[in-house]
Amino acid sequence: MSRVTGIVKTHLTDRLSWLMLPWIILGSSFAVNVIIGSLIDEEIKTGGLASIFIYMMVIGIVSVGQTYPFLISFGARRKDYFLGTSATIALVSVGTAIALLLVGYVERATDYWGIGLHFFNVPYLTDGSLLSQFWIFFIIMMNLFFCGFAIGAVYRKVGRNGLFGVFIVLGLALTVAFYLTTYFDKWGQVLDWVVGISVLELANGLLVLTLVYVAASYGLLRKATA
Amino acid sequence: MTKIVEVSGLSKHYGKVKAVDNVSFTLEEGKIYGLLGRNGAGKTTIMHMLTAQIFKTSGELKVFGEEPYENEKVLNRICFIKESQKYPETFRVKDVLNVSPLFFPNWDKELAMALVEDFRLPLKRRMKKLSRGMLSAVGIVVGLASRAPLTIFDEPYLGLDAVARNLFYDRLLQDYAEYPRTIVLSTHLIDEVSQLLEHVLVIDGGKLLLDEEAETLRGNASNVVGAASKVEDFLAGKRIIHRAPFGGLMSATVLGQLSAQERMRATELGLEIGPVSLQQMVVHMTGGNGNSEEAAQ
């Protein structure tokens, strides 16, 4: 267990990437929205919040290349690397989700910063209870991180060409799926289904997808060289 | 003697290339080993397999009596400093030293700090801004201060100046005397380390050429110089690892201890016999113009 803690500490040594950059990026997005919001009279609903989530995917991709070779050659087991990295992103996601809920509360309490800016309160995502809001924030971050982490793991295991291969296969699969949907004229049904998904259903679906990424990246890293 | 590493029939193939080909050896506790050979001989590949960083193609591999892959008990006790060690981009020298004790249970912080002073390392500088020599020095600090029961240095002194290299040898011997452990030095600067080594392994083309105590090895080869015909005469039946004719003269390197009788005969023939350094031996054994050959009877 001590090694897992060691890996969490090693990750968090890079405070800039894990703890500060997400908020610097979100902060600049927020600043731009505040400026726009103060210039126009209408209510603004923006997607600026997405920036912090997308950043989680970036750190997922980057962290494999940055830390895997280093930690494996320092004698960490691949399993411990994986557990430690998962623990790190789980901690960061919990912290970030709570912080987002707090700022969201402040946003409502200040009557949307006095300028009608809905930045931390996003229709649909933050419609539910506090717990459901926390759950969706948390799971989106975990999902995107592990999506990036799986991409990084593919690169680690099979290199650049392997990564191209994976994306080509994914692209083909999507093309076939789109074609079949069009051919059988099912787009209407697909759209109805998408529109009908509740936030909770979305979160649970993302959880399943996350577990797929987790399993894939663990399987790849078990066999990857440092 | 406790066996720290037992390797038998170990191979690593990349397609048709045999990077390591059927290598067998053991490393015993409390000795300094030299893993010598040319670039691309397979030294680094062997060390990577010992530490479970790459996977063997076939063969047996035991470290501390167990398979090292995903084995915490084994990995805990190894410190392997790679020539091409990668560090996270944002890490400063300080960060590397702060993180090290999390992975090396015997870490000695005071020793690390003393070494940082010795090598004049800037603690706050980022790893990616360090010169090649400083990067090597960080590796040396980690390798020594980790006091791992099996410490492996892969070309530890790339880019280091002569002063820093001497510092490394001094500190290594000093700390080794106080805290005996098994140390493997992989290098091609053989002359410099030959005095440190207790046992020598020579690798060439993925094969193990030599596995011998350094002491035995030192008297185990001689240089014979004299008139070409007389040298040829003398060489009959001996194992020759190098032969260099110039004019009517010839210099040859012979493997194997020379008996008193043989020495007397050499004197009679008017031949000069001199010692061969470890470096010369390895160069001859792994040199481009063929390996050792048996002299014609």
Short mmCIF file of C-alpha atoms in Angstrom, two decimals:
data_model
loop_
_atom_site.label_atom_id
_atom_site.label_comp_id
_atom_site.label_asym_id
_atom_site.label_seq_id
_atom_site.Cartn_x
_atom_site.Cartn_y
_atom_site.Cartn_z
CA MET A 1 0.00 0.00 0.00
CA SER A 2 2.87 2.36 0.80
CA ARG A 3 3.99 2.31 -2.81
CA VAL A 4 0.54 3.39 -3.97
CA THR A 5 0.77 6.37 -1.63
CA GLY A 6 4.22 7.05 -3.03
CA ILE A 7 2.80 7.20 -6.52
CA VAL A 8 0.01 9.56 -5.48
CA LYS A 9 2.63 11.80 -3.86
CA THR A 10 4.81 11.64 -6.95
CA HIS A 11 1.92 12.74 -9.16
CA LEU A 12 0.92 15.53 -6.82
CA THR A 13 4.52 16.79 -6.69
CA ASP A 14 3.54 18.31 -10.01
CA ARG A 15 1.10 20.69 -8.33
CA LEU A 16 0.95 22.95 -11.36
CA SER A 17 -0.47 20.31 -13.72
CA TRP A 18 -2.79 18.57 -11.29
CA LEU A 19 -4.08 21.30 -8.99
CA MET A 20 -3.43 24.73 -10.46
CA LEU A 21 -3.71 24.52 -14.24
CA PRO A 22 -7.31 23.21 -14.23
CA TRP A 23 -8.40 26.29 -12.28
CA ILE A 24 -6.21 28.67 -14.26
CA ILE A 25 -7.84 27.43 -17.45
CA LEU A 26 -11.35 27.53 -15.99
CA GLY A 27 -10.59 30.92 -14.48
CA SER A 28 -9.59 32.45 -17.79
CA SER A 29 -12.68 31.03 -19.44
CA PHE A 30 -14.77 32.52 -16.63
CA ALA A 31 -13.03 35.90 -16.93
CA VAL A 32 -13.86 36.12 -20.63
CA ASN A 33 -17.49 35.27 -19.86
CA VAL A 34 -17.67 37.89 -17.12
CA ILE A 35 -16.38 40.54 -19.53
CA ILE A 36 -18.92 39.57 -22.15
CA GLY A 37 -21.65 39.32 -19.51
CA SER A 38 -20.99 42.80 -18.22
CA LEU A 39 -21.09 44.25 -21.74
CA ILE A 40 -24.48 42.84 -22.73
CA ASP A 41 -27.76 42.92 -20.88
CA GLU A 42 -29.12 39.51 -21.72
CA GLU A 43 -28.75 36.37 -19.63
CA ILE A 44 -25.82 34.24 -20.70
CA LYS A 45 -25.66 30.49 -20.54
CA THR A 46 -22.25 29.30 -21.60
CA GLY A 47 -20.37 26.05 -22.00
CA GLY A 48 -17.18 27.50 -20.53
CA LEU A 49 -17.35 25.01 -17.69
CA ALA A 50 -16.39 22.32 -20.20
CA SER A 51 -12.80 23.59 -20.23
CA ILE A 52 -11.95 22.06 -16.85
CA PHE A 53 -13.39 18.72 -17.92
CA ILE A 54 -11.51 18.67 -21.20
CA TYR A 55 -8.33 19.49 -19.32
CA MET A 56 -8.76 16.23 -17.38
CA MET A 57 -8.54 14.35 -20.65
CA VAL A 58 -5.37 16.22 -21.57
CA ILE A 59 -3.72 15.36 -18.26
CA GLY A 60 -4.79 11.74 -18.75
CA ILE A 61 -3.01 11.56 -22.10
CA VAL A 62 0.09 13.40 -20.89
CA SER A 63 0.54 11.69 -17.53
CA VAL A 64 1.29 8.23 -18.95
CA GLY A 65 4.28 9.44 -20.94
CA GLN A 66 5.49 11.71 -18.16
CA THR A 67 5.29 9.37 -15.21
CA TYR A 68 5.07 5.75 -16.36
CA PRO A 69 8.69 5.31 -17.54
CA PHE A 70 9.97 7.28 -14.56
CA LEU A 71 8.07 5.35 -11.91
CA ILE A 72 8.56 1.91 -13.43
CA SER A 73 12.30 2.45 -13.57
CA PHE A 74 12.20 3.58 -9.95
CA GLY A 75 10.93 0.10 -9.14
CA ALA A 76 7.17 0.67 -8.92
CA ARG A 77 4.98 -2.25 -9.88
CA ARG A 78 2.73 -1.64 -12.85
CA LYS A 79 -0.24 -2.48 -10.66
CA ASP A 80 0.81 0.11 -8.07
CA TYR A 81 1.36 2.69 -10.78
CA PHE A 82 -2.16 2.07 -11.97
CA LEU A 83 -3.74 2.11 -8.51
CA GLY A 84 -1.77 5.20 -7.51
CA THR A 85 -2.70 7.08 -10.65
CA SER A 86 -6.37 6.13 -10.26
CA ALA A 87 -6.32 7.25 -6.64
CA THR A 88 -4.79 10.56 -7.68
CA ILE A 89 -7.42 11.37 -10.29
CA ALA A 90 -10.18 10.20 -7.93
CA LEU A 91 -8.92 12.60 -5.23
CA VAL A 92 -8.60 15.44 -7.71
CA SER A 93 -12.05 14.76 -9.17
CA VAL A 94 -13.71 14.68 -5.75
CA GLY A 95 -12.00 17.92 -4.78
CA THR A 96 -12.79 19.62 -8.06
CA ALA A 97 -16.43 18.48 -8.05
CA ILE A 98 -16.95 19.83 -4.51
CA ALA A 99 -15.28 23.10 -5.43
CA LEU A 100 -17.48 23.43 -8.51
CA LEU A 101 -20.59 22.85 -6.40
CA LEU A 102 -19.47 25.54 -3.95
CA VAL A 103 -18.80 28.09 -6.69
CA GLY A 104 -22.12 27.08 -8.24
CA TYR A 105 -23.82 27.90 -4.96
CA VAL A 106 -22.08 31.28 -4.83
CA GLU A 107 -23.21 31.92 -8.40
CA ARG A 108 -26.84 31.37 -7.46
CA ALA A 109 -26.49 33.31 -4.21
CA THR A 110 -25.08 36.36 -6.00
CA ASP A 111 -27.91 36.19 -8.52
CA TYR A 112 -25.58 34.99 -11.20
CA TRP A 113 -22.79 37.43 -10.39
CA GLY A 114 -25.23 40.24 -10.84
CA ILE A 115 -24.88 40.08 -14.60
CA GLY A 116 -27.01 37.08 -15.43
CA LEU A 117 -24.05 34.83 -16.15
CA HIS A 118 -24.87 31.14 -15.79
CA PHE A 119 -21.37 29.70 -15.79
CA PHE A 120 -21.25 27.08 -13.04
CA ASN A 121 -24.95 26.29 -13.28
CA VAL A 122 -25.59 24.50 -16.52
CA PRO A 123 -29.12 23.56 -17.51
CA TYR A 124 -29.62 19.77 -17.43
CA LEU A 125 -26.30 18.93 -15.70
CA THR A 126 -27.01 20.86 -12.51
CA ASP A 127 -30.77 20.38 -12.48
CA GLY A 128 -30.78 17.50 -10.00
CA SER A 129 -30.07 17.17 -6.29
CA LEU A 130 -26.71 18.16 -4.83
CA LEU A 131 -25.67 14.52 -4.80
CA SER A 132 -26.62 14.00 -8.42
CA GLN A 133 -24.74 17.19 -9.38
CA PHE A 134 -21.66 15.92 -7.54
CA TRP A 135 -21.95 12.51 -9.16
CA ILE A 136 -22.19 13.85 -12.71
CA PHE A 137 -19.27 16.27 -12.26
CA PHE A 138 -17.15 13.54 -10.69
CA ILE A 139 -17.92 10.92 -13.28
CA ILE A 140 -17.36 13.22 -16.29
CA MET A 141 -13.91 14.06 -14.95
CA MET A 142 -13.06 10.42 -14.28
CA ASN A 143 -14.40 9.40 -17.66
CA LEU A 144 -12.43 11.96 -19.62
CA PHE A 145 -9.26 11.35 -17.61
CA PHE A 146 -9.37 7.61 -18.25
CA CYS A 147 -10.26 8.17 -21.89
CA GLY A 148 -7.04 10.17 -22.19
CA PHE A 149 -5.17 7.68 -20.02
CA ALA A 150 -6.26 4.80 -22.28
CA ILE A 151 -5.02 6.74 -25.32
CA GLY A 152 -1.70 7.28 -23.54
CA ALA A 153 -1.56 3.59 -22.64
CA VAL A 154 -2.17 2.51 -26.24
CA TYR A 155 0.68 4.76 -27.32
CA ARG A 156 2.92 3.34 -24.58
CA LYS A 157 2.20 -0.25 -25.54
CA VAL A 158 2.07 -0.18 -29.33
CA GLY A 159 3.55 3.19 -30.30
CA ARG A 160 2.41 5.79 -32.78
CA ASN A 161 1.36 3.43 -35.55
CA GLY A 162 -0.64 1.34 -33.12
CA LEU A 163 -2.46 4.46 -31.98
CA PHE A 164 -3.24 5.35 -35.60
CA GLY A 165 -4.54 1.82 -36.05
CA VAL A 166 -6.88 2.11 -33.09
CA PHE A 167 -8.29 5.39 -34.36
CA ILE A 168 -8.74 4.00 -37.87
CA VAL A 169 -10.68 1.04 -36.47
CA LEU A 170 -12.79 3.36 -34.30
CA GLY A 171 -13.43 5.61 -37.29
CA LEU A 172 -14.52 2.66 -39.42
CA ALA A 173 -16.81 1.37 -36.67
CA LEU A 174 -18.47 4.78 -36.38
CA THR A 175 -18.85 5.08 -40.14
CA VAL A 176 -20.51 1.69 -40.36
CA ALA A 177 -22.78 2.50 -37.42
CA PHE A 178 -23.83 5.82 -39.03
CA TYR A 179 -24.39 4.16 -42.36
CA LEU A 180 -26.53 1.41 -40.87
CA THR A 181 -28.55 3.93 -38.88
CA THR A 182 -29.21 5.89 -42.06
CA TYR A 183 -29.91 2.77 -44.10
CA PHE A 184 -32.53 1.48 -41.68
CA ASP A 185 -33.82 5.02 -41.18
CA LYS A 186 -33.39 4.91 -37.39
CA TRP A 187 -32.08 8.45 -36.75
CA GLY A 188 -35.42 9.55 -35.35
CA GLN A 189 -35.39 6.78 -32.77
CA VAL A 190 -31.73 7.46 -31.90
CA LEU A 191 -32.48 11.13 -31.31
CA ASP A 192 -35.54 10.33 -29.20
CA TRP A 193 -33.39 8.04 -27.07
CA VAL A 194 -30.63 10.62 -26.64
CA VAL A 195 -33.08 13.35 -25.69
CA GLY A 196 -34.76 11.04 -23.20
CA ILE A 197 -31.60 10.25 -21.22
CA SER A 198 -31.73 11.67 -17.71
CA VAL A 199 -28.66 13.11 -16.02
CA LEU A 200 -28.43 10.11 -13.72
CA GLU A 201 -28.71 7.70 -16.60
CA LEU A 202 -26.01 9.65 -18.39
CA ALA A 203 -23.74 9.50 -15.33
CA ASN A 204 -24.26 5.78 -14.92
CA GLY A 205 -23.61 5.21 -18.60
CA LEU A 206 -20.39 7.20 -18.33
CA LEU A 207 -19.43 5.06 -15.34
CA VAL A 208 -19.72 1.91 -17.45
CA LEU A 209 -17.68 3.54 -20.22
CA THR A 210 -15.08 4.61 -17.66
CA LEU A 211 -14.73 1.05 -16.42
CA VAL A 212 -14.10 -0.05 -20.00
CA TYR A 213 -11.30 2.54 -20.31
CA VAL A 214 -9.90 1.45 -16.94
CA ALA A 215 -9.81 -2.20 -17.93
CA ALA A 216 -8.27 -1.43 -21.32
CA SER A 217 -5.55 0.83 -19.97
CA TYR A 218 -4.66 -1.58 -17.16
CA GLY A 219 -4.42 -4.48 -19.59
CA LEU A 220 -2.15 -2.43 -21.86
CA LEU A 221 0.13 -1.07 -19.13
CA ARG A 222 0.59 -4.52 -17.56
CA LYS A 223 2.42 -5.49 -20.71
CA ALA A 224 4.05 -2.17 -21.56
CA THR A 225 7.78 -1.62 -21.30
CA ALA A 226 9.32 1.32 -19.49
CA MET B 1 27.53 -16.96 -0.80
CA THR B 2 23.95 -15.90 -1.39
CA LYS B 3 22.96 -15.67 -4.99
CA ILE B 4 21.31 -12.37 -5.78
CA VAL B 5 20.72 -12.94 -9.47
CA GLU B 6 20.44 -16.26 -11.28
CA VAL B 7 20.07 -16.17 -15.03
CA SER B 8 20.08 -19.22 -17.26
CA GLY B 9 19.51 -19.44 -20.98
CA LEU B 10 18.13 -15.91 -21.03
CA SER B 11 17.26 -14.57 -24.49
CA LYS B 12 15.60 -11.49 -25.90
CA HIS B 13 14.76 -11.42 -29.59
CA TYR B 14 13.38 -8.52 -31.58
CA GLY B 15 12.15 -10.23 -34.71
CA LYS B 16 15.25 -11.79 -36.18
CA VAL B 17 17.65 -9.74 -34.09
CA LYS B 18 18.96 -11.58 -31.07
CA ALA B 19 19.70 -8.73 -28.66
CA VAL B 20 20.48 -11.23 -25.92
CA ASP B 21 21.18 -14.80 -26.86
CA ASN B 22 21.16 -17.67 -24.38
CA VAL B 23 23.01 -15.93 -21.56
CA SER B 24 23.64 -17.59 -18.19
CA PHE B 25 25.35 -16.18 -15.10
CA THR B 26 24.88 -15.59 -11.40
CA LEU B 27 25.60 -12.55 -9.26
CA GLU B 28 26.56 -13.09 -5.64
CA GLU B 29 25.87 -10.94 -2.64
CA GLY B 30 28.31 -8.19 -1.68
CA LYS B 31 30.40 -7.90 -4.82
CA ILE B 32 31.08 -5.24 -7.42
CA TYR B 33 30.46 -6.55 -10.91
CA GLY B 34 31.51 -5.07 -14.20
CA LEU B 35 29.19 -5.68 -17.13
CA LEU B 36 31.41 -4.81 -20.03
CA GLY B 37 30.92 -4.73 -23.76
CA ARG B 38 30.53 -2.49 -26.74
CA ASN B 39 27.55 -0.31 -27.51
CA GLY B 40 24.63 -2.48 -28.54
CA ALA B 41 26.19 -5.61 -27.08
CA GLY B 42 23.07 -6.32 -25.03
CA LYS B 43 24.14 -4.96 -21.64
CA THR B 44 21.21 -2.57 -21.24
CA THR B 45 18.75 -5.19 -22.47
CA ILE B 46 19.93 -7.62 -19.80
CA MET B 47 19.62 -4.98 -17.08
CA HIS B 48 16.13 -4.06 -18.27
CA MET B 49 15.09 -7.69 -18.03
CA LEU B 50 16.55 -8.04 -14.53
CA THR B 51 14.35 -5.15 -13.42
CA ALA B 52 11.23 -6.36 -15.28
CA GLN B 53 11.11 -3.28 -17.46
CA ILE B 54 11.16 -5.34 -20.63
CA PHE B 55 10.12 -8.94 -21.08
CA LYS B 56 12.36 -11.89 -21.87
CA THR B 57 11.76 -14.04 -24.93
CA SER B 58 12.89 -17.22 -23.18
CA GLY B 59 15.03 -18.50 -20.36
CA GLU B 60 15.09 -18.42 -16.58
CA LEU B 61 15.51 -15.26 -14.57
CA LYS B 62 15.55 -15.05 -10.77
CA VAL B 63 16.37 -12.01 -8.69
CA PHE B 64 16.56 -12.54 -4.92
CA GLY B 65 15.31 -16.02 -5.69
CA GLU B 66 12.11 -14.86 -7.36
CA GLU B 67 10.69 -13.74 -10.67
CA PRO B 68 10.97 -9.91 -10.67
CA TYR B 69 7.87 -9.05 -12.77
CA GLU B 70 5.29 -7.22 -10.63
CA ASN B 71 7.07 -8.56 -7.54
CA GLU B 72 7.22 -5.90 -4.89
CA LYS B 73 9.61 -7.89 -2.67
CA VAL B 74 12.13 -7.97 -5.50
CA LEU B 75 11.61 -4.53 -7.06
CA ASN B 76 11.84 -2.94 -3.61
CA ARG B 77 15.42 -4.08 -3.30
CA ILE B 78 16.70 -2.96 -6.69
CA CYS B 79 17.86 0.44 -7.78
CA PHE B 80 18.59 0.65 -11.49
CA ILE B 81 19.99 3.92 -12.77
CA LYS B 82 19.58 4.06 -16.51
CA GLU B 83 21.73 6.03 -18.83
CA SER B 84 18.56 7.31 -20.49
CA GLN B 85 16.54 7.73 -17.28
CA LYS B 86 13.46 9.86 -17.94
CA TYR B 87 12.04 12.26 -15.39
CA PRO B 88 8.70 14.08 -15.45
CA GLU B 89 9.21 17.37 -17.27
CA THR B 90 8.15 19.59 -14.42
CA PHE B 91 10.42 17.88 -11.87
CA ARG B 92 13.29 19.76 -10.30
CA VAL B 93 16.36 18.05 -8.83
CA LYS B 94 14.78 18.55 -5.42
CA ASP B 95 11.59 16.78 -6.49
CA VAL B 96 13.49 13.72 -7.66
CA LEU B 97 15.26 13.52 -4.29
CA ASN B 98 11.99 14.01 -2.39
CA VAL B 99 10.27 11.25 -4.29
CA SER B 100 13.13 8.74 -4.11
CA PRO B 101 12.65 7.62 -0.48
CA LEU B 102 9.07 6.62 -1.39
CA PHE B 103 10.54 3.91 -3.61
CA PHE B 104 13.85 3.01 -1.96
CA PRO B 105 13.31 1.90 1.64
CA ASN B 106 17.01 2.23 2.61
CA TRP B 107 17.23 5.81 1.35
CA ASP B 108 19.79 7.90 3.26
CA LYS B 109 18.90 11.55 3.06
CA GLU B 110 22.13 12.81 4.59
CA LEU B 111 24.19 10.90 2.11
CA ALA B 112 22.05 12.28 -0.72
CA MET B 113 22.56 15.84 0.49
CA ALA B 114 26.30 15.33 0.90
CA LEU B 115 26.50 13.98 -2.65
CA VAL B 116 24.49 16.91 -3.97
CA GLU B 117 27.13 19.20 -2.47
CA ASP B 118 29.96 17.09 -3.86
CA PHE B 119 28.59 17.19 -7.36
CA ARG B 120 27.44 20.82 -6.99
CA LEU B 121 23.93 20.06 -8.14
CA PRO B 122 21.46 22.96 -8.30
CA LEU B 123 18.50 21.68 -6.27
CA LYS B 124 15.97 24.05 -7.73
CA ARG B 125 16.81 23.58 -11.38
CA ARG B 126 14.41 21.61 -13.55
CA MET B 127 15.66 18.20 -14.67
CA LYS B 128 15.14 19.03 -18.34
CA LYS B 129 17.41 22.07 -18.00
CA LEU B 130 20.34 20.05 -16.62
CA SER B 131 23.43 19.34 -18.68
CA ARG B 132 24.21 15.74 -19.58
CA GLY B 133 26.83 15.57 -16.84
CA MET B 134 24.48 16.92 -14.17
CA LEU B 135 21.78 14.50 -15.28
CA SER B 136 24.26 11.67 -14.75
CA ALA B 137 25.19 13.12 -11.37
CA VAL B 138 21.54 13.04 -10.24
CA GLY B 139 21.45 9.37 -11.22
CA ILE B 140 24.58 8.71 -9.19
CA VAL B 141 23.14 10.48 -6.15
CA VAL B 142 19.96 8.41 -6.35
CA GLY B 143 21.90 5.20 -7.00
CA LEU B 144 24.22 5.63 -4.03
CA ALA B 145 21.76 7.11 -1.53
CA SER B 146 19.17 4.41 -2.25
CA ARG B 147 21.53 1.81 -0.73
CA ALA B 148 19.55 -0.85 -2.56
CA PRO B 149 20.79 -4.42 -1.99
CA LEU B 150 21.14 -4.67 -5.78
CA THR B 151 22.30 -1.41 -7.32
CA ILE B 152 22.76 -1.25 -11.07
CA PHE B 153 24.45 1.65 -12.85
CA ASP B 154 24.14 1.74 -16.62
CA GLU B 155 26.85 4.02 -18.05
CA PRO B 156 26.59 6.24 -14.98
CA TYR B 157 29.14 8.83 -15.99
CA LEU B 158 28.11 10.02 -19.42
CA GLY B 159 29.10 13.67 -19.67
CA LEU B 160 30.85 13.73 -16.30
CA ASP B 161 34.29 15.32 -16.11
CA ALA B 162 37.31 13.47 -14.69
CA VAL B 163 36.95 15.09 -11.27
CA ALA B 164 33.33 14.07 -10.96
CA ARG B 165 34.08 10.55 -12.14
CA ASN B 166 36.77 10.16 -9.50
CA LEU B 167 34.35 11.50 -6.95
CA PHE B 168 31.90 8.82 -7.98
CA TYR B 169 34.48 6.02 -7.61
CA ASP B 170 35.58 7.35 -4.20
CA ARG B 171 32.08 7.71 -2.82
CA LEU B 172 31.02 4.36 -4.22
CA LEU B 173 33.91 2.53 -2.53
CA GLN B 174 33.47 4.47 0.70
CA ASP B 175 29.79 3.70 1.00
CA TYR B 176 30.23 0.16 -0.26
CA ALA B 177 32.77 -0.50 2.52
CA GLU B 178 30.29 0.68 5.14
CA TYR B 179 27.18 -0.82 3.57
CA PRO B 180 28.16 -3.84 1.47
CA ARG B 181 25.74 -4.64 -1.32
CA THR B 182 25.78 -6.01 -4.82
CA ILE B 183 26.71 -3.41 -7.39
CA VAL B 184 26.71 -3.79 -11.16
CA LEU B 185 28.57 -1.24 -13.24
CA SER B 186 27.90 -1.36 -16.93
CA THR B 187 30.41 0.66 -18.85
CA HIS B 188 32.86 0.98 -21.66
CA LEU B 189 35.31 3.13 -19.65
CA ILE B 190 36.94 -0.07 -18.52
CA ASP B 191 40.37 1.12 -17.46
CA GLU B 192 38.92 3.63 -15.05
CA VAL B 193 36.79 1.14 -13.19
CA SER B 194 38.96 -1.94 -13.52
CA GLN B 195 40.40 -1.41 -10.04
CA LEU B 196 36.90 -1.32 -8.54
CA LEU B 197 35.65 -4.50 -10.11
CA GLU B 198 35.71 -7.81 -8.32
CA HIS B 199 34.08 -9.80 -11.07
CA VAL B 200 33.80 -9.19 -14.79
CA LEU B 201 31.15 -10.19 -17.30
CA VAL B 202 31.87 -9.44 -20.94
CA ILE B 203 28.99 -9.37 -23.41
CA ASP B 204 29.32 -9.17 -27.17
CA GLY B 205 26.69 -9.59 -29.84
CA GLY B 206 24.18 -10.66 -27.20
CA LYS B 207 26.37 -13.51 -25.99
CA LEU B 208 28.29 -13.87 -22.76
CA LEU B 209 31.98 -14.06 -23.68
CA LEU B 210 33.57 -14.01 -20.27
CA ASP B 211 32.48 -14.55 -16.67
CA GLU B 212 35.50 -14.40 -14.43
CA GLU B 213 36.93 -13.01 -11.18
CA ALA B 214 38.81 -9.80 -11.94
CA GLU B 215 41.79 -11.06 -9.93
CA THR B 216 42.15 -14.20 -12.05
CA LEU B 217 41.63 -12.17 -15.17
CA ARG B 218 44.39 -9.70 -14.44
CA GLY B 219 47.10 -12.34 -14.76
CA ASN B 220 45.22 -14.27 -17.36
CA ALA B 221 46.48 -12.64 -20.51
CA SER B 222 49.88 -11.56 -21.68
CA ASN B 223 51.33 -9.61 -24.52
CA VAL B 224 54.12 -11.31 -26.41
CA VAL B 225 56.38 -9.18 -28.59
CA GLY B 226 59.33 -10.25 -30.73
CA ALA B 227 60.46 -11.44 -34.11
CA ALA B 228 57.44 -12.63 -36.06
CA SER B 229 58.67 -16.16 -36.72
CA LYS B 230 59.68 -16.70 -33.12
CA VAL B 231 56.40 -15.34 -31.82
CA GLU B 232 54.51 -17.71 -34.13
CA ASP B 233 56.66 -20.48 -32.78
CA PHE B 234 55.82 -19.57 -29.24
CA LEU B 235 52.11 -19.19 -29.93
CA ALA B 236 51.61 -22.71 -31.16
CA GLY B 237 48.73 -24.33 -29.29
CA LYS B 238 47.81 -21.21 -27.33
CA ARG B 239 44.60 -19.21 -27.35
CA ILE B 240 45.27 -15.93 -29.10
CA ILE B 241 42.87 -13.02 -28.83
CA HIS B 242 44.87 -10.51 -30.82
CA ARG B 243 47.68 -10.51 -33.32
CA ALA B 244 49.39 -7.44 -34.79
CA PRO B 245 52.34 -7.86 -37.11
CA PHE B 246 54.48 -4.85 -37.93
CA GLY B 247 57.44 -5.34 -40.23
CA GLY B 248 59.37 -8.37 -39.13
CA LEU B 249 57.99 -8.00 -35.64
CA MET B 250 54.78 -9.22 -34.13
CA SER B 251 52.76 -8.46 -31.06
CA ALA B 252 50.23 -11.01 -29.89
CA THR B 253 47.91 -11.26 -26.93
CA VAL B 254 47.60 -14.71 -25.42
CA LEU B 255 44.83 -15.84 -23.14
CA GLY B 256 45.62 -18.15 -20.25
CA GLN B 257 48.24 -18.18 -17.53
CA LEU B 258 51.82 -18.68 -18.72
CA SER B 259 53.81 -21.26 -16.81
CA ALA B 260 57.35 -20.59 -15.56
CA GLN B 261 58.58 -22.95 -18.22
CA GLU B 262 56.82 -21.04 -20.95
CA ARG B 263 58.22 -17.80 -19.65
CA MET B 264 61.70 -19.25 -19.75
CA ARG B 265 61.17 -20.40 -23.28
CA ALA B 266 60.03 -16.93 -24.26
CA THR B 267 63.18 -15.45 -22.81
CA GLU B 268 65.24 -17.98 -24.74
CA LEU B 269 63.45 -17.01 -27.95
CA GLY B 270 64.18 -13.37 -27.16
CA LEU B 271 60.52 -12.45 -26.70
CA GLU B 272 59.20 -9.83 -24.38
CA ILE B 273 56.21 -10.61 -22.21
CA GLY B 274 54.09 -7.85 -20.76
CA PRO B 275 50.77 -7.53 -18.89
CA VAL B 276 47.49 -6.78 -20.61
CA SER B 277 45.00 -4.35 -19.12
CA LEU B 278 41.38 -5.34 -18.69
CA GLN B 279 40.43 -2.74 -21.26
CA GLN B 280 42.83 -4.15 -23.87
CA MET B 281 41.52 -7.62 -23.21
CA VAL B 282 37.93 -6.61 -23.72
CA VAL B 283 38.82 -4.59 -26.80
CA HIS B 284 40.61 -7.57 -28.31
CA MET B 285 37.89 -10.02 -27.37
CA THR B 286 35.08 -7.90 -28.72
CA GLY B 287 37.05 -6.11 -31.44
CA GLY B 288 35.99 -5.86 -35.05
CA ASN B 289 38.57 -8.21 -36.53
CA GLY B 290 37.10 -11.41 -35.30
CA ASN B 291 37.03 -13.06 -31.93
CA SER B 292 39.59 -15.30 -30.41
CA GLU B 293 41.14 -18.00 -32.56
CA GLU B 294 43.14 -21.11 -31.90
CA ALA B 295 46.67 -20.93 -33.20
CA ALA B 296 47.64 -23.54 -35.71
CA GLN B 297 49.26 -26.47 -34.05
#
